[in-house]
Amino acid sequence: MNTRGLYVKKIAILLSTYNGEMYLEQMIKSLLNQTYKDFTLIIRDDNSNDRTRQIISKYQQSNKNFVVLFDNSNLGTKSSYEKLLQFAIQKGYEYFMFADQDDVWFPDKVERTLHRMIMMEFQYPKIPLLVHTDLKVSNSHLKVISESFWRYQKLDPRFTDLNRLLTQNVITGCTMMINRRLAELGIPIPEQAIMHDWWLGLVASAFGRIDHITDPTILYRQHAENSVGAKRFNFCYVLKKTSDKVLLSPNIEQARAFYKLYENRLSDDQKKKLNAFVRLKDMNLIKRLFVIISHKFFKIGIIRNLGMILKLSFNYYR
């Protein structure tokens, strides 16, 4: 795929780091090996206490397209990426990608994702857009555990309608690219947002378009320190999730914040769905089930939905 003669776009790759000395160099090298090189890597360290900052500084000295933000504060993953996104918007970038410190990008990831984004913009001009991809799951030594994260987790990337994304996120942040319209509309990211990728997915679903690339573009490394990891979807996984007493409370608080921020932009149908979703906690079991079925607030797969119904039966909301 030759994209260089077709367009040159201002791309910001956003990387938040925290105590990432073990795998960070492999991540950075995979970015330097990209076939599409017209990007800026903007790194913000979240106040690491290992060698992460030294590693970043070493690569910054030899790469003019590296921008580093050191501010000696620990914000956490979501807020750190929000700060990176705000900075990149202010600098005038057109497209934004999100990198995790411990993954490895395939050489054509930027090029392929940008190509899909450009095709989307031809079809859907002047609206918020998001492109995401599948991943290969690997162990800490990059030995592949699964050729597809979506199959590994029994996920379907097509389920990105607002009613589906309210209950379950299918967008992995380290695979996605968003355009400037989505970036500008998606911030500020409220405290109630579960994670930045989920929030941006909701915004894209409500006001724009989401597309996906079925091929993996990343080695998604699993290790003991992952903040959010990939767990194999099987009976034991579902049993553990079902036994957890938190059901949809974080989702409901996220939806409530979404409604509050975007009330003036939402359609009547979207308002109806969001109002129904945020009231689930106040309903009895029969009413909850009726609302979930009528608005199709479903997760992906029969097993997940059975688990959700079991939790509803035991009133697991606190």
mmCIF file of C-alpha atoms in Angstrom:
data_model
loop_
_atom_site.group_PDB
_atom_site.id
_atom_site.type_symbol
_atom_site.label_atom_id
_atom_site.label_comp_id
_atom_site.label_asym_id
_atom_site.label_seq_id
_atom_site.Cartn_x
_atom_site.Cartn_y
_atom_site.Cartn_z
ATOM 1 C CA MET A 1 0.000 0.000 0.000
ATOM 2 C CA ASN A 2 1.552 3.311 -1.106
ATOM 3 C CA THR A 3 -0.027 6.221 0.738
ATOM 4 C CA ARG A 4 2.790 8.737 0.607
ATOM 5 C CA GLY A 5 1.925 10.151 -2.800
ATOM 6 C CA LEU A 6 -1.766 10.472 -1.945
ATOM 7 C CA TYR A 7 -1.702 12.536 1.218
ATOM 8 C CA VAL A 8 0.473 13.891 3.971
ATOM 9 C CA LYS A 9 -1.432 14.352 7.217
ATOM 10 C CA LYS A 10 -0.432 15.630 10.627
ATOM 11 C CA ILE A 11 -0.624 12.605 12.918
ATOM 12 C CA ALA A 12 0.040 12.656 16.641
ATOM 13 C CA ILE A 13 0.774 9.348 18.364
ATOM 14 C CA LEU A 14 0.044 9.781 22.067
ATOM 15 C CA LEU A 15 1.977 7.654 24.550
ATOM 16 C CA SER A 16 1.470 7.792 28.309
ATOM 17 C CA THR A 17 4.160 6.005 30.317
ATOM 18 C CA TYR A 18 4.478 4.870 33.905
ATOM 19 C CA ASN A 19 7.281 2.643 35.207
ATOM 20 C CA GLY A 20 7.620 1.139 31.755
ATOM 21 C CA GLU A 21 11.365 0.505 31.623
ATOM 22 C CA MET A 22 11.009 -3.208 30.902
ATOM 23 C CA TYR A 23 9.186 -2.978 27.565
ATOM 24 C CA LEU A 24 9.263 0.683 26.516
ATOM 25 C CA GLU A 25 12.239 0.472 24.148
ATOM 26 C CA GLN A 26 10.573 -2.284 22.124
ATOM 27 C CA MET A 27 7.478 -0.117 21.828
ATOM 28 C CA ILE A 28 9.441 2.928 20.669
ATOM 29 C CA LYS A 29 11.462 0.896 18.162
ATOM 30 C CA SER A 30 8.247 -0.458 16.641
ATOM 31 C CA LEU A 31 7.093 3.135 16.121
ATOM 32 C CA LEU A 32 10.397 4.095 14.516
ATOM 33 C CA ASN A 33 9.991 1.142 12.133
ATOM 34 C CA GLN A 34 6.636 2.324 10.763
ATOM 35 C CA THR A 35 6.286 2.457 6.982
ATOM 36 C CA TYR A 36 4.461 5.782 7.321
ATOM 37 C CA LYS A 37 6.806 8.139 9.125
ATOM 38 C CA ASP A 38 5.063 11.519 8.970
ATOM 39 C CA PHE A 39 3.941 11.526 12.586
ATOM 40 C CA THR A 40 4.933 13.092 15.879
ATOM 41 C CA LEU A 41 5.248 10.939 18.976
ATOM 42 C CA ILE A 42 4.032 12.907 21.989
ATOM 43 C CA ILE A 43 5.008 11.234 25.252
ATOM 44 C CA ARG A 44 3.803 12.131 28.716
ATOM 45 C CA ASP A 45 5.358 10.338 31.665
ATOM 46 C CA ASP A 46 3.023 9.910 34.636
ATOM 47 C CA ASN A 47 5.762 10.484 37.245
ATOM 48 C CA SER A 48 7.648 7.188 36.900
ATOM 49 C CA ASN A 49 10.202 6.168 39.525
ATOM 50 C CA ASP A 50 12.205 3.737 37.382
ATOM 51 C CA ARG A 51 14.349 4.315 34.253
ATOM 52 C CA THR A 52 11.414 5.248 32.026
ATOM 53 C CA ARG A 53 12.347 8.926 31.778
ATOM 54 C CA GLN A 54 15.967 8.159 30.939
ATOM 55 C CA ILE A 55 14.842 5.868 28.126
ATOM 56 C CA ILE A 56 12.510 8.539 26.765
ATOM 57 C CA SER A 57 15.223 11.201 26.910
ATOM 58 C CA LYS A 58 17.683 8.954 25.082
ATOM 59 C CA TYR A 59 15.344 8.493 22.131
ATOM 60 C CA GLN A 60 14.216 12.109 22.147
ATOM 61 C CA GLN A 61 17.793 13.282 21.563
ATOM 62 C CA SER A 62 18.052 11.364 18.297
ATOM 63 C CA ASN A 63 14.490 11.860 17.008
ATOM 64 C CA LYS A 64 13.239 15.322 16.106
ATOM 65 C CA ASN A 65 9.647 14.091 15.862
ATOM 66 C CA PHE A 66 9.512 13.231 19.589
ATOM 67 C CA VAL A 67 7.804 15.670 21.965
ATOM 68 C CA VAL A 68 8.069 14.921 25.683
ATOM 69 C CA LEU A 69 5.914 16.261 28.515
ATOM 70 C CA PHE A 70 7.365 15.922 32.028
ATOM 71 C CA ASP A 71 5.317 17.612 34.750
ATOM 72 C CA ASN A 72 5.961 15.495 37.874
ATOM 73 C CA SER A 73 2.307 14.666 38.474
ATOM 74 C CA ASN A 74 0.575 11.292 38.569
ATOM 75 C CA LEU A 75 -2.792 11.571 36.834
ATOM 76 C CA GLY A 76 -3.610 7.955 36.056
ATOM 77 C CA THR A 77 -4.080 6.437 32.614
ATOM 78 C CA LYS A 78 -7.325 8.104 31.551
ATOM 79 C CA SER A 79 -6.413 11.635 32.610
ATOM 80 C CA SER A 80 -2.881 11.329 31.258
ATOM 81 C CA TYR A 81 -4.199 10.490 27.794
ATOM 82 C CA GLU A 82 -6.717 13.311 28.055
ATOM 83 C CA LYS A 83 -3.878 15.747 28.760
ATOM 84 C CA LEU A 84 -1.929 14.391 25.785
ATOM 85 C CA LEU A 85 -4.961 14.769 23.558
ATOM 86 C CA GLN A 86 -5.549 18.350 24.705
ATOM 87 C CA PHE A 87 -1.915 19.212 23.985
ATOM 88 C CA ALA A 88 -2.012 17.652 20.505
ATOM 89 C CA ILE A 89 -5.236 19.458 19.614
ATOM 90 C CA GLN A 90 -3.674 22.769 20.618
ATOM 91 C CA LYS A 91 -0.711 22.014 18.337
ATOM 92 C CA GLY A 92 -2.988 21.587 15.338
ATOM 93 C CA TYR A 93 -2.767 17.854 14.607
ATOM 94 C CA GLU A 94 -5.413 16.305 12.361
ATOM 95 C CA TYR A 95 -5.357 12.672 13.510
ATOM 96 C CA PHE A 96 -4.610 11.077 16.846
ATOM 97 C CA MET A 97 -3.475 7.562 17.781
ATOM 98 C CA PHE A 98 -2.976 6.113 21.252
ATOM 99 C CA ALA A 99 -0.034 3.866 22.142
ATOM 100 C CA ASP A 100 0.524 1.660 25.192
ATOM 101 C CA GLN A 101 4.056 1.445 26.565
ATOM 102 C CA ASP A 102 4.294 -2.341 26.552
ATOM 103 C CA ASP A 103 2.893 -3.269 23.124
ATOM 104 C CA VAL A 104 4.589 -3.665 19.744
ATOM 105 C CA TRP A 105 3.089 -2.114 16.615
ATOM 106 C CA PHE A 106 3.287 -3.903 13.284
ATOM 107 C CA PRO A 107 5.247 -1.835 10.718
ATOM 108 C CA ASP A 108 2.203 -0.910 8.610
ATOM 109 C CA LYS A 109 -0.139 -0.026 11.477
ATOM 110 C CA VAL A 110 -0.076 3.745 10.994
ATOM 111 C CA GLU A 111 -0.251 3.496 7.212
ATOM 112 C CA ARG A 112 -3.161 1.047 7.143
ATOM 113 C CA THR A 113 -5.164 2.858 9.793
ATOM 114 C CA LEU A 114 -4.649 6.230 8.140
ATOM 115 C CA HIS A 115 -5.690 4.810 4.783
ATOM 116 C CA ARG A 116 -8.961 3.547 6.281
ATOM 117 C CA MET A 117 -9.524 6.893 7.987
ATOM 118 C CA ILE A 118 -9.040 8.783 4.715
ATOM 119 C CA MET A 119 -11.501 6.484 2.964
ATOM 120 C CA MET A 120 -14.020 7.146 5.739
ATOM 121 C CA GLU A 121 -13.570 10.892 5.372
ATOM 122 C CA PHE A 122 -14.345 10.665 1.670
ATOM 123 C CA GLN A 123 -17.589 8.895 2.560
ATOM 124 C CA TYR A 124 -18.458 10.831 5.730
ATOM 125 C CA PRO A 125 -16.920 14.317 5.548
ATOM 126 C CA LYS A 126 -16.986 16.744 8.462
ATOM 127 C CA ILE A 127 -18.139 14.362 11.191
ATOM 128 C CA PRO A 128 -16.341 12.631 14.101
ATOM 129 C CA LEU A 129 -14.649 9.409 12.962
ATOM 130 C CA LEU A 130 -12.924 6.508 14.705
ATOM 131 C CA VAL A 131 -11.043 3.542 13.236
ATOM 132 C CA HIS A 132 -9.900 0.606 15.361
ATOM 133 C CA THR A 133 -8.357 -2.791 14.650
ATOM 134 C CA ASP A 134 -7.921 -6.290 15.973
ATOM 135 C CA LEU A 135 -4.814 -7.288 17.964
ATOM 136 C CA LYS A 136 -2.672 -10.379 18.407
ATOM 137 C CA VAL A 137 -2.418 -11.388 22.053
ATOM 138 C CA SER A 138 1.073 -12.294 23.260
ATOM 139 C CA ASN A 139 2.780 -13.205 26.500
ATOM 140 C CA SER A 140 5.460 -11.056 28.105
ATOM 141 C CA HIS A 141 8.084 -12.469 25.691
ATOM 142 C CA LEU A 142 5.920 -11.664 22.642
ATOM 143 C CA LYS A 143 5.029 -15.283 21.995
ATOM 144 C CA VAL A 144 1.593 -15.222 20.399
ATOM 145 C CA ILE A 145 -1.178 -16.582 22.624
ATOM 146 C CA SER A 146 -4.002 -15.806 20.208
ATOM 147 C CA GLU A 147 -4.010 -14.610 16.604
ATOM 148 C CA SER A 148 -7.071 -12.483 17.347
ATOM 149 C CA PHE A 149 -7.996 -10.550 20.488
ATOM 150 C CA TRP A 150 -11.562 -10.368 19.233
ATOM 151 C CA ARG A 151 -11.816 -14.160 19.009
ATOM 152 C CA TYR A 152 -9.914 -14.570 22.280
ATOM 153 C CA GLN A 153 -12.466 -12.372 24.059
ATOM 154 C CA LYS A 154 -15.467 -13.381 21.911
ATOM 155 C CA LEU A 155 -15.969 -9.774 20.796
ATOM 156 C CA ASP A 156 -17.712 -8.457 17.699
ATOM 157 C CA PRO A 157 -16.332 -5.120 16.434
ATOM 158 C CA ARG A 158 -19.558 -4.406 14.552
ATOM 159 C CA PHE A 159 -21.486 -3.816 17.780
ATOM 160 C CA THR A 160 -20.801 -0.100 18.134
ATOM 161 C CA ASP A 161 -24.315 1.323 18.215
ATOM 162 C CA LEU A 162 -24.867 3.562 21.226
ATOM 163 C CA ASN A 163 -27.128 1.098 23.043
ATOM 164 C CA ARG A 164 -24.487 -1.639 22.746
ATOM 165 C CA LEU A 165 -21.523 0.555 23.711
ATOM 166 C CA LEU A 166 -23.342 1.698 26.842
ATOM 167 C CA THR A 167 -23.107 -1.849 28.201
ATOM 168 C CA GLN A 168 -19.831 -3.107 26.703
ATOM 169 C CA ASN A 169 -16.812 -1.548 25.019
ATOM 170 C CA VAL A 170 -15.369 -3.303 21.954
ATOM 171 C CA ILE A 171 -12.784 -0.632 21.082
ATOM 172 C CA THR A 172 -9.220 -1.140 22.299
ATOM 173 C CA GLY A 173 -7.596 2.261 22.707
ATOM 174 C CA CYS A 174 -4.118 1.280 21.555
ATOM 175 C CA THR A 175 -5.502 0.303 18.131
ATOM 176 C CA MET A 176 -7.604 3.342 17.378
ATOM 177 C CA MET A 177 -7.183 6.473 15.315
ATOM 178 C CA ILE A 178 -9.576 9.400 15.678
ATOM 179 C CA ASN A 179 -9.957 12.507 13.568
ATOM 180 C CA ARG A 180 -9.815 16.074 14.840
ATOM 181 C CA ARG A 181 -13.584 16.514 14.956
ATOM 182 C CA LEU A 182 -13.893 13.599 17.349
ATOM 183 C CA ALA A 183 -10.932 14.760 19.415
ATOM 184 C CA GLU A 184 -12.381 18.232 19.871
ATOM 185 C CA LEU A 185 -15.857 16.930 20.667
ATOM 186 C CA GLY A 186 -14.593 14.184 22.987
ATOM 187 C CA ILE A 187 -12.933 16.427 25.565
ATOM 188 C CA PRO A 188 -13.155 17.139 28.387
ATOM 189 C CA ILE A 189 -13.306 13.508 29.486
ATOM 190 C CA PRO A 190 -15.261 13.479 32.758
ATOM 191 C CA GLU A 191 -14.229 11.695 35.904
ATOM 192 C CA GLN A 192 -17.145 9.284 35.438
ATOM 193 C CA ALA A 193 -15.759 8.004 32.122
ATOM 194 C CA ILE A 194 -14.534 4.441 32.597
ATOM 195 C CA MET A 195 -11.611 4.879 30.199
ATOM 196 C CA HIS A 196 -10.653 7.324 27.454
ATOM 197 C CA ASP A 197 -11.171 4.837 24.607
ATOM 198 C CA TRP A 198 -14.654 3.890 25.804
ATOM 199 C CA TRP A 199 -15.621 7.543 26.136
ATOM 200 C CA LEU A 200 -14.360 8.466 22.668
ATOM 201 C CA GLY A 201 -16.166 5.431 21.283
ATOM 202 C CA LEU A 202 -19.445 6.647 22.785
ATOM 203 C CA VAL A 203 -18.940 10.101 21.275
ATOM 204 C CA ALA A 204 -18.142 8.632 17.852
ATOM 205 C CA SER A 205 -21.137 6.309 18.038
ATOM 206 C CA ALA A 206 -23.553 9.084 18.981
ATOM 207 C CA PHE A 207 -22.346 11.813 16.637
ATOM 208 C CA GLY A 208 -20.167 10.231 13.966
ATOM 209 C CA ARG A 209 -19.022 6.900 12.547
ATOM 210 C CA ILE A 210 -16.899 3.962 13.692
ATOM 211 C CA ASP A 211 -15.131 1.536 11.365
ATOM 212 C CA HIS A 212 -12.704 -1.308 11.964
ATOM 213 C CA ILE A 213 -9.885 -3.199 10.294
ATOM 214 C CA THR A 214 -10.254 -6.931 10.790
ATOM 215 C CA ASP A 215 -6.520 -7.657 10.671
ATOM 216 C CA PRO A 216 -4.414 -7.257 13.829
ATOM 217 C CA THR A 217 -2.018 -4.314 13.834
ATOM 218 C CA ILE A 218 -0.474 -4.787 17.281
ATOM 219 C CA LEU A 219 1.132 -7.398 19.489
ATOM 220 C CA TYR A 220 -0.875 -6.916 22.682
ATOM 221 C CA ARG A 221 1.537 -7.935 25.405
ATOM 222 C CA GLN A 222 0.118 -9.545 28.548
ATOM 223 C CA HIS A 223 2.105 -9.405 31.769
ATOM 224 C CA ALA A 224 1.613 -8.991 35.504
ATOM 225 C CA GLU A 225 1.659 -5.182 35.445
ATOM 226 C CA ASN A 226 -0.957 -4.599 32.729
ATOM 227 C CA SER A 227 -3.432 -1.911 33.819
ATOM 228 C CA VAL A 228 -6.040 -3.466 31.526
ATOM 229 C CA GLY A 229 -5.305 -6.901 30.162
ATOM 230 C CA ALA A 230 -6.776 -9.552 27.904
ATOM 231 C CA LYS A 231 -8.391 -12.455 29.721
ATOM 232 C CA ARG A 232 -9.491 -15.525 27.800
ATOM 233 C CA PHE A 233 -13.274 -15.629 27.521
ATOM 234 C CA ASN A 234 -14.426 -18.980 28.903
ATOM 235 C CA PHE A 235 -16.743 -20.402 31.563
ATOM 236 C CA CYS A 236 -14.394 -19.591 34.458
ATOM 237 C CA TYR A 237 -14.047 -16.010 33.253
ATOM 238 C CA VAL A 238 -17.830 -15.606 33.077
ATOM 239 C CA LEU A 239 -18.317 -17.247 36.489
ATOM 240 C CA LYS A 240 -15.891 -14.818 38.098
ATOM 241 C CA LYS A 241 -17.506 -11.839 36.403
ATOM 242 C CA THR A 242 -20.935 -13.010 37.471
ATOM 243 C CA SER A 243 -19.815 -13.317 41.094
ATOM 244 C CA ASP A 244 -18.542 -9.712 41.131
ATOM 245 C CA LYS A 245 -21.117 -7.469 42.740
ATOM 246 C CA VAL A 246 -20.570 -4.526 40.421
ATOM 247 C CA LEU A 247 -22.837 -4.797 37.405
ATOM 248 C CA LEU A 248 -23.644 -1.672 35.448
ATOM 249 C CA SER A 249 -23.080 1.036 38.040
ATOM 250 C CA PRO A 250 -19.892 2.431 36.389
ATOM 251 C CA ASN A 251 -21.605 2.231 32.989
ATOM 252 C CA ILE A 252 -24.632 4.081 34.330
ATOM 253 C CA GLU A 253 -22.527 6.855 35.851
ATOM 254 C CA GLN A 254 -20.634 7.163 32.576
ATOM 255 C CA ALA A 255 -23.923 7.370 30.660
ATOM 256 C CA ARG A 256 -25.251 9.988 33.070
ATOM 257 C CA ALA A 257 -22.163 12.152 32.491
ATOM 258 C CA PHE A 258 -22.485 11.632 28.738
ATOM 259 C CA TYR A 259 -26.091 12.832 28.768
ATOM 260 C CA LYS A 260 -25.210 15.875 30.859
ATOM 261 C CA LEU A 261 -22.368 16.959 28.568
ATOM 262 C CA TYR A 262 -24.100 16.350 25.236
ATOM 263 C CA GLU A 263 -27.790 16.905 25.990
ATOM 264 C CA ASN A 264 -28.087 19.703 23.432
ATOM 265 C CA ARG A 265 -26.567 17.531 20.675
ATOM 266 C CA LEU A 266 -28.458 14.311 21.305
ATOM 267 C CA SER A 267 -31.418 13.253 19.185
ATOM 268 C CA ASP A 268 -34.738 12.504 20.865
ATOM 269 C CA ASP A 269 -34.168 8.778 20.358
ATOM 270 C CA GLN A 270 -30.690 8.969 21.908
ATOM 271 C CA LYS A 271 -32.062 10.902 24.876
ATOM 272 C CA LYS A 272 -34.719 8.249 25.354
ATOM 273 C CA LYS A 273 -32.134 5.455 25.340
ATOM 274 C CA LEU A 274 -29.784 7.240 27.731
ATOM 275 C CA ASN A 275 -32.583 8.164 30.127
ATOM 276 C CA ALA A 276 -33.765 4.565 30.193
ATOM 277 C CA PHE A 277 -30.236 3.299 30.797
ATOM 278 C CA VAL A 278 -29.412 5.651 33.676
ATOM 279 C CA ARG A 279 -32.687 4.765 35.427
ATOM 280 C CA LEU A 280 -31.954 1.023 35.481
ATOM 281 C CA LYS A 281 -30.686 1.176 39.077
ATOM 282 C CA ASP A 282 -34.044 2.488 40.280
ATOM 283 C CA MET A 283 -36.178 -0.196 38.635
ATOM 284 C CA ASN A 284 -37.401 -3.535 39.895
ATOM 285 C CA LEU A 285 -36.213 -6.693 38.180
ATOM 286 C CA ILE A 286 -39.138 -7.042 35.763
ATOM 287 C CA LYS A 287 -38.909 -3.422 34.680
ATOM 288 C CA ARG A 288 -35.132 -3.680 34.243
ATOM 289 C CA LEU A 289 -35.455 -6.722 32.023
ATOM 290 C CA PHE A 290 -38.171 -5.036 29.969
ATOM 291 C CA VAL A 291 -36.040 -1.924 29.431
ATOM 292 C CA ILE A 292 -32.911 -3.937 28.580
ATOM 293 C CA ILE A 293 -34.791 -6.010 26.014
ATOM 294 C CA SER A 294 -36.809 -3.150 24.505
ATOM 295 C CA HIS A 295 -33.767 -0.895 24.072
ATOM 296 C CA LYS A 296 -31.421 -3.798 23.246
ATOM 297 C CA PHE A 297 -28.948 -2.987 26.003
ATOM 298 C CA PHE A 298 -27.196 -6.267 25.270
ATOM 299 C CA LYS A 299 -23.658 -7.458 25.707
ATOM 300 C CA ILE A 300 -22.013 -9.687 23.118
ATOM 301 C CA GLY A 301 -23.018 -13.340 23.236
ATOM 302 C CA ILE A 302 -25.561 -15.441 25.091
ATOM 303 C CA ILE A 303 -23.238 -16.249 27.999
ATOM 304 C CA ARG A 304 -22.503 -12.611 28.816
ATOM 305 C CA ASN A 305 -26.183 -11.726 28.677
ATOM 306 C CA LEU A 306 -27.139 -14.665 30.890
ATOM 307 C CA GLY A 307 -24.532 -13.502 33.381
ATOM 308 C CA MET A 308 -26.004 -10.010 33.296
ATOM 309 C CA ILE A 309 -29.492 -11.359 33.938
ATOM 310 C CA LEU A 310 -28.215 -13.408 36.887
ATOM 311 C CA LYS A 311 -26.689 -10.293 38.402
ATOM 312 C CA LEU A 312 -29.901 -8.387 37.841
ATOM 313 C CA SER A 313 -31.784 -11.136 39.650
ATOM 314 C CA PHE A 314 -29.550 -10.725 42.719
ATOM 315 C CA ASN A 315 -29.723 -6.914 42.514
ATOM 316 C CA TYR A 316 -25.914 -6.620 42.269
ATOM 317 C CA TYR A 317 -25.550 -2.888 41.816
ATOM 318 C CA ARG A 318 -23.630 -1.665 44.839
#
